[in-house]
Coordinates of C-alpha atoms and ligand atoms in Angstrom, one line a residue:
M1 CA -6.5 125.5 187.2
T2 CA -6.8 123.3 190.0
K3 CA -7.0 119.5 189.2
P4 CA -10.6 118.5 189.2
C5 CA -11.5 116.3 192.1
L6 CA -15.3 114.9 192.5
Q7 CA -16.3 114.3 196.1
L8 CA -17.2 110.7 195.3
P9 CA -17.8 108.4 198.5
V10 CA -17.3 105.2 196.5
R11 CA -14.5 105.1 193.8
L12 CA -14.8 101.4 192.2
R13 CA -11.5 101.9 190.3
R14 CA -9.4 101.7 193.4
L15 CA -9.9 98.0 193.5
R16 CA -8.8 97.8 189.8
R17 CA -5.9 100.1 189.8
D18 CA -3.0 97.8 189.3
A19 CA -2.1 94.1 188.7
A20 CA -1.7 93.2 192.2
V21 CA -5.1 94.2 193.6
R22 CA -6.8 92.9 190.5
E23 CA -5.3 89.6 191.0
M24 CA -6.1 89.6 194.8
L25 CA -9.7 90.3 194.3
R26 CA -10.5 87.8 191.2
E27 CA -13.7 86.3 192.0
T28 CA -13.5 83.5 189.7
V29 CA -10.4 81.5 188.7
L30 CA -9.7 78.8 186.4
T31 CA -7.7 75.7 187.5
P32 CA -6.8 72.8 185.5
A33 CA -8.3 70.3 188.2
Q34 CA -11.9 71.5 187.5
L35 CA -11.4 71.0 183.5
I36 CA -12.5 67.6 182.1
Q37 CA -11.2 66.7 178.8
P38 CA -13.2 64.6 176.3
V39 CA -11.0 62.1 174.8
F40 CA -11.8 60.1 171.6
V41 CA -10.5 56.8 171.4
T42 CA -10.0 54.5 168.1
E43 CA -9.1 51.2 167.0
G44 CA -6.6 52.7 164.5
S45 CA -2.6 53.0 164.8
E46 CA -2.3 56.7 163.9
Q47 CA -3.9 59.7 165.9
E48 CA -6.6 61.0 163.6
P49 CA -7.2 64.8 163.3
I50 CA -10.9 65.8 163.5
A51 CA -11.5 68.5 160.7
S52 CA -14.2 70.4 162.7
L53 CA -12.1 70.2 166.0
P54 CA -8.9 71.8 165.2
G55 CA -6.1 70.5 167.7
I56 CA -8.2 67.6 168.9
H57 CA -7.3 64.0 167.7
R58 CA -8.9 60.4 168.1
I59 CA -6.1 58.8 169.9
P60 CA -5.4 55.3 169.2
L61 CA -6.0 52.5 172.1
C62 CA -2.2 51.9 172.0
Q63 CA -1.3 55.2 173.1
I64 CA -4.2 56.1 175.2
A65 CA -2.6 55.7 178.6
E66 CA 0.4 57.7 177.5
Y67 CA -1.6 60.5 176.4
C68 CA -3.8 60.3 179.6
G69 CA -0.6 60.5 181.4
H70 CA 0.5 63.6 179.7
L71 CA -3.0 65.3 180.6
R72 CA -2.4 64.3 184.3
T73 CA 1.1 65.8 184.4
L74 CA -0.7 69.2 183.1
G75 CA -2.9 68.9 186.2
L76 CA -5.9 67.8 184.6
R77 CA -8.0 65.3 187.1
G78 CA -10.4 63.9 184.8
I79 CA -11.3 62.8 181.0
A80 CA -14.4 62.0 179.6
L81 CA -13.9 58.7 177.2
F82 CA -15.8 58.4 173.8
P83 CA -15.1 55.6 171.4
K84 CA -15.1 55.8 167.5
I85 CA -15.8 52.6 166.6
S86 CA -15.8 50.7 163.1
S87 CA -19.1 51.3 161.2
E88 CA -18.9 47.5 160.5
V89 CA -19.6 46.6 164.0
K90 CA -22.6 49.2 164.4
T91 CA -26.1 47.8 164.4
A92 CA -29.7 49.1 164.7
D93 CA -29.7 47.8 168.4
G94 CA -26.0 48.9 169.0
R95 CA -25.1 45.7 170.7
E96 CA -21.5 46.3 170.4
A97 CA -22.2 48.5 173.6
L98 CA -22.7 45.2 175.6
N99 CA -19.5 43.7 174.3
P100 CA -17.4 43.3 177.4
D101 CA -14.4 43.8 175.1
T102 CA -15.6 46.9 173.4
L103 CA -13.0 49.6 172.7
V104 CA -14.0 52.0 175.4
V105 CA -13.8 49.2 178.0
R106 CA -10.3 48.3 176.9
A107 CA -9.1 52.0 177.0
T108 CA -10.5 52.3 180.5
R109 CA -8.6 49.2 181.6
A110 CA -5.2 50.4 179.6
I111 CA -5.7 53.7 181.5
K112 CA -6.6 52.4 184.8
E113 CA -3.7 49.7 184.9
R114 CA -1.1 52.0 184.1
L115 CA -2.1 55.6 185.7
S116 CA -3.4 56.8 188.9
G117 CA -4.8 60.2 190.0
L118 CA -6.8 60.7 186.9
L119 CA -10.7 60.1 187.1
V120 CA -12.3 58.2 184.1
F121 CA -15.8 59.4 183.1
N122 CA -17.5 56.9 180.7
D123 CA -20.3 58.2 178.5
I124 CA -23.3 56.1 178.7
A125 CA -25.6 56.1 175.5
L126 CA -25.9 54.2 172.5
D127 CA -25.1 56.6 170.1
P128 CA -21.7 55.4 169.1
Y129 CA -22.9 52.2 168.5
T130 CA -26.0 52.4 166.5
T131 CA -26.3 52.6 162.8
H132 CA -28.9 55.2 163.2
G133 CA -27.0 57.4 165.5
H134 CA -29.9 57.6 168.3
D135 CA -28.6 57.3 171.8
G136 CA -31.1 54.4 172.4
I137 CA -32.8 51.3 170.4
L138 CA -35.8 52.2 168.2
T139 CA -39.4 51.3 169.0
G140 CA -41.1 48.3 166.8
D141 CA -42.2 50.8 164.0
G142 CA -38.7 52.8 164.1
A143 CA -40.6 56.0 164.9
D144 CA -39.1 56.6 168.4
V145 CA -36.6 55.7 170.7
D146 CA -37.7 52.9 173.1
N147 CA -37.3 54.4 176.6
D148 CA -37.5 51.3 179.0
G149 CA -35.9 48.8 176.5
T150 CA -32.9 51.7 176.3
V151 CA -32.7 52.1 179.9
A152 CA -32.2 48.1 180.6
I153 CA -29.3 48.3 178.1
L154 CA -27.7 51.4 179.5
A155 CA -27.8 49.7 183.1
E156 CA -25.8 46.7 181.9
M157 CA -23.5 48.9 179.9
A158 CA -22.8 51.0 183.2
V159 CA -21.9 47.8 185.0
L160 CA -19.4 47.0 182.3
H161 CA -17.9 50.1 182.3
A162 CA -17.7 50.1 186.2
Q163 CA -15.9 46.6 186.1
A164 CA -13.2 48.1 183.6
G165 CA -12.6 50.7 186.2
A166 CA -14.6 53.7 185.6
D167 CA -14.6 56.2 188.4
F168 CA -18.0 57.7 187.1
V169 CA -20.6 56.7 184.5
A170 CA -22.1 59.6 182.6
P171 CA -25.5 58.8 181.1
S172 CA -25.9 61.3 178.1
D173 CA -29.0 59.4 176.8
M174 CA -31.9 61.6 178.4
M175 CA -34.2 58.5 178.7
D176 CA -36.6 58.8 181.9
G177 CA -35.5 56.7 184.7
R178 CA -32.0 55.8 183.6
V179 CA -30.1 57.1 186.7
R180 CA -32.3 55.3 189.2
A181 CA -31.8 52.0 187.1
I182 CA -28.1 52.5 186.7
R183 CA -27.6 53.2 190.3
E184 CA -29.4 50.1 191.2
A185 CA -27.5 48.1 188.6
L186 CA -24.1 49.4 190.0
D187 CA -25.1 48.8 193.6
S188 CA -26.2 45.1 193.1
A189 CA -23.0 44.4 191.0
G190 CA -21.0 45.4 193.9
H191 CA -20.1 49.0 192.3
S192 CA -21.5 51.2 195.2
G193 CA -18.2 53.3 194.8
T194 CA -18.7 54.4 191.3
G195 CA -20.4 57.6 190.6
I196 CA -22.9 59.0 188.2
M197 CA -22.7 62.2 186.7
A198 CA -25.9 62.6 184.9
Y199 CA -26.4 64.7 181.7
S200 CA -29.4 66.2 183.3
A201 CA -30.2 69.4 181.4
K202 CA -29.1 68.2 177.8
F203 CA -30.7 70.1 175.0
A204 CA -31.5 69.3 171.5
S205 CA -28.6 71.4 170.3
A206 CA -27.4 72.2 166.8
F207 CA -23.9 72.7 168.6
Y208 CA -23.1 68.9 168.7
G209 CA -22.0 68.7 164.8
P210 CA -18.2 68.4 165.4
F211 CA -18.9 65.5 168.1
R212 CA -20.7 63.6 165.9
E213 CA -18.1 63.6 163.3
A214 CA -15.6 62.7 165.8
V215 CA -17.6 59.5 167.0
G216 CA -19.2 59.0 163.7
S217 CA -22.5 59.2 164.5
L218 CA -23.6 61.5 161.9
R219 CA -26.8 60.7 160.0
Q220 CA -25.8 58.0 157.3
P221 CA -27.1 58.9 153.7
G222 CA -30.7 57.8 153.2
A223 CA -31.3 57.5 157.0
P224 CA -34.2 59.1 158.2
R225 CA -34.5 62.9 159.2
F226 CA -32.5 63.0 162.4
S227 CA -33.9 64.7 165.6
K228 CA -33.3 63.9 169.0
A229 CA -36.1 66.3 170.2
S230 CA -38.2 63.2 171.8
Y231 CA -35.7 62.9 174.4
Q232 CA -33.5 65.9 174.6
L233 CA -34.6 69.1 175.9
A234 CA -36.2 71.9 173.7
P235 CA -33.5 74.8 173.8
G236 CA -36.2 77.4 175.2
N237 CA -37.4 75.3 178.1
R238 CA -36.1 76.3 181.3
R239 CA -38.4 74.9 183.8
E240 CA -38.2 71.6 182.2
A241 CA -34.4 71.5 182.5
L242 CA -34.7 72.1 186.3
R243 CA -37.1 69.3 186.6
E244 CA -34.9 67.1 185.1
A245 CA -32.2 67.9 187.0
E246 CA -34.1 67.7 190.1
L247 CA -35.5 64.2 189.1
D248 CA -31.9 63.0 188.5
E249 CA -30.9 64.1 192.0
A250 CA -33.7 62.4 193.6
E251 CA -32.7 59.1 191.4
G252 CA -29.3 59.1 193.0
A253 CA -27.2 61.3 190.6
D254 CA -23.7 62.6 192.3
I255 CA -23.1 65.2 190.0
V256 CA -25.7 67.0 187.5
M257 CA -24.7 68.5 184.2
V258 CA -25.9 71.2 181.8
K259 CA -25.0 71.0 178.3
P260 CA -24.3 73.1 176.2
A261 CA -22.7 75.4 178.6
G262 CA -22.2 79.0 177.0
F263 CA -25.7 79.3 175.6
Y264 CA -27.2 77.9 178.8
L265 CA -25.5 80.1 181.7
D266 CA -28.9 81.0 183.1
I267 CA -29.5 77.4 183.5
I268 CA -26.2 76.7 185.0
R269 CA -27.0 79.7 187.4
D270 CA -30.5 78.4 188.3
L271 CA -29.0 74.9 189.2
R272 CA -26.4 76.3 191.1
E273 CA -29.0 78.1 193.4
R274 CA -31.2 74.8 193.6
T275 CA -29.0 72.2 194.3
E276 CA -26.1 71.4 196.7
L277 CA -24.8 68.8 194.1
P278 CA -21.8 69.5 192.1
V279 CA -22.8 71.3 188.8
A280 CA -21.0 70.3 185.7
A281 CA -21.3 72.1 182.5
Y282 CA -20.2 70.7 178.9
Q283 CA -18.7 73.3 176.6
V284 CA -19.5 71.3 173.6
S285 CA -17.8 70.7 170.3
G286 CA -19.7 73.5 168.2
E287 CA -18.8 76.0 171.2
Y288 CA -15.1 74.9 170.7
A289 CA -15.2 75.0 167.1
Q290 CA -16.7 78.4 166.5
I291 CA -14.1 80.1 168.7
H292 CA -11.5 78.2 166.7
A293 CA -13.0 79.1 163.2
A294 CA -13.0 82.8 164.2
A295 CA -9.5 82.6 165.4
E296 CA -8.3 81.1 162.2
R297 CA -9.8 84.1 160.5
G298 CA -7.9 86.5 162.6
W299 CA -11.3 87.6 163.8
L300 CA -10.9 86.9 167.5
E301 CA -7.9 86.1 169.6
L302 CA -7.8 82.3 170.4
E303 CA -6.6 82.1 173.9
A304 CA -8.3 85.4 175.3
V305 CA -11.7 84.1 173.9
R306 CA -11.1 80.6 175.0
D307 CA -10.3 81.6 178.8
E308 CA -13.3 84.2 178.9
S309 CA -15.5 81.6 177.5
L310 CA -14.5 79.2 180.5
L311 CA -14.4 82.0 183.1
A312 CA -18.1 82.8 182.3
I313 CA -19.3 79.2 182.7
R314 CA -17.4 79.2 186.2
R315 CA -19.0 82.4 187.0
A316 CA -22.4 81.1 186.1
G317 CA -21.9 78.4 188.9
A318 CA -20.3 75.5 187.2
D319 CA -18.0 73.6 189.6
L320 CA -16.6 71.5 186.7
I321 CA -16.2 72.0 183.0
L322 CA -16.1 69.5 180.4
T323 CA -14.3 71.1 177.5
Y324 CA -12.0 70.5 174.5
F325 CA -9.9 73.4 175.6
A326 CA -8.8 71.6 178.9
E327 CA -5.5 70.3 177.6
A328 CA -4.6 73.6 176.2
V329 CA -5.8 75.6 179.3
G330 CA -3.8 73.2 181.5
G331 CA -0.7 73.7 179.5
A332 CA -1.1 77.4 179.5
L333 CA -1.7 77.4 183.4
N334 CA 1.7 75.4 183.8
R335 CA 3.7 77.6 181.8
Ligands
PBG1 C1 -24.5 61.4 172.7 C2 -23.5 62.6 173.1 C3 -23.2 63.9 172.3 C4 -22.3 64.5 173.0 C5 -22.1 64.0 174.0 N1 -22.5 62.7 174.1 C6 -24.2 64.1 171.1 C7 -25.5 64.0 171.1 O1 -26.3 64.0 171.8 O2 -25.9 63.9 169.7 C8 -22.0 65.8 172.2 C9 -20.8 66.6 172.8 C10 -20.2 67.8 172.2 O3 -20.9 68.2 171.0 O4 -19.1 68.0 172.3 N2 -24.9 60.7 173.8

């Protein structure tokens, strides 16, 4: 019997036949410089584990610079800072957000005083500071979030963070007009060098639960039913998401973001094709938690699924990924 040999003009397996050719022809790669680690900071004196985010801790202010130094040595170039403030200082109007010495401002200063080469992205929204957990102040009847009143506070908050040394402010509130107001406030305060990474296509997702545990913005018992649907996007709305990003770009955003990431790859791809701005994607807390939960049961292999999930987000067109896996991937890529 002669060896069968099909007369095929094209054999795609030639380009996959060994590790060298596969590595040479990889179209998408993960590098630590494109990953941003979300970092939770707390007033406490010990690191606090977060049950629904295995491996992630709230970091005490006194250790924050050291921890960020460690991330920097792994090759990470950026962190996104989020405060867990004591519930005693939360109010309905979230006024602690404008305290010039609030926790996240002190953390930013501590990092910037002791570390260079690590970009600090500060979230701009009121949810860590309000008793109701909404991203802004409420209207008089308490039925909705007051758009324009919230925007005025966010613009002031952004200036405070720029003064503390934030490289980028990242409005995650989804109010109308906030990017323009923040850009104007930063420029008039002499912070024209501070960038804006806009949470542009931010969906009203059910995947934010573990994050809300981490910053303590979960609904308090007895509080009204919690929905952010009057400002965050409906998960099925693609065109509206693209309009949000277009508007943020016109208002002066330097980077636009899609959030969550893994279930919104089509939006990432659409944006990548429509804008020349860098596109970021936020692989959110629930995306991280579900991978960990399955891995804990032995149902999925943690590292393989982690890397595949991130690679898919990059392939869809994200230049940057905010991910709770950043530290772990940085560690693995350095080994
Ligand atoms: C709120 C904010 C949220 C996240 C980042 N900023 C949650 C929310 O909108 O309720 C979620 C991030 C995550 O789930 O990892 N401004």
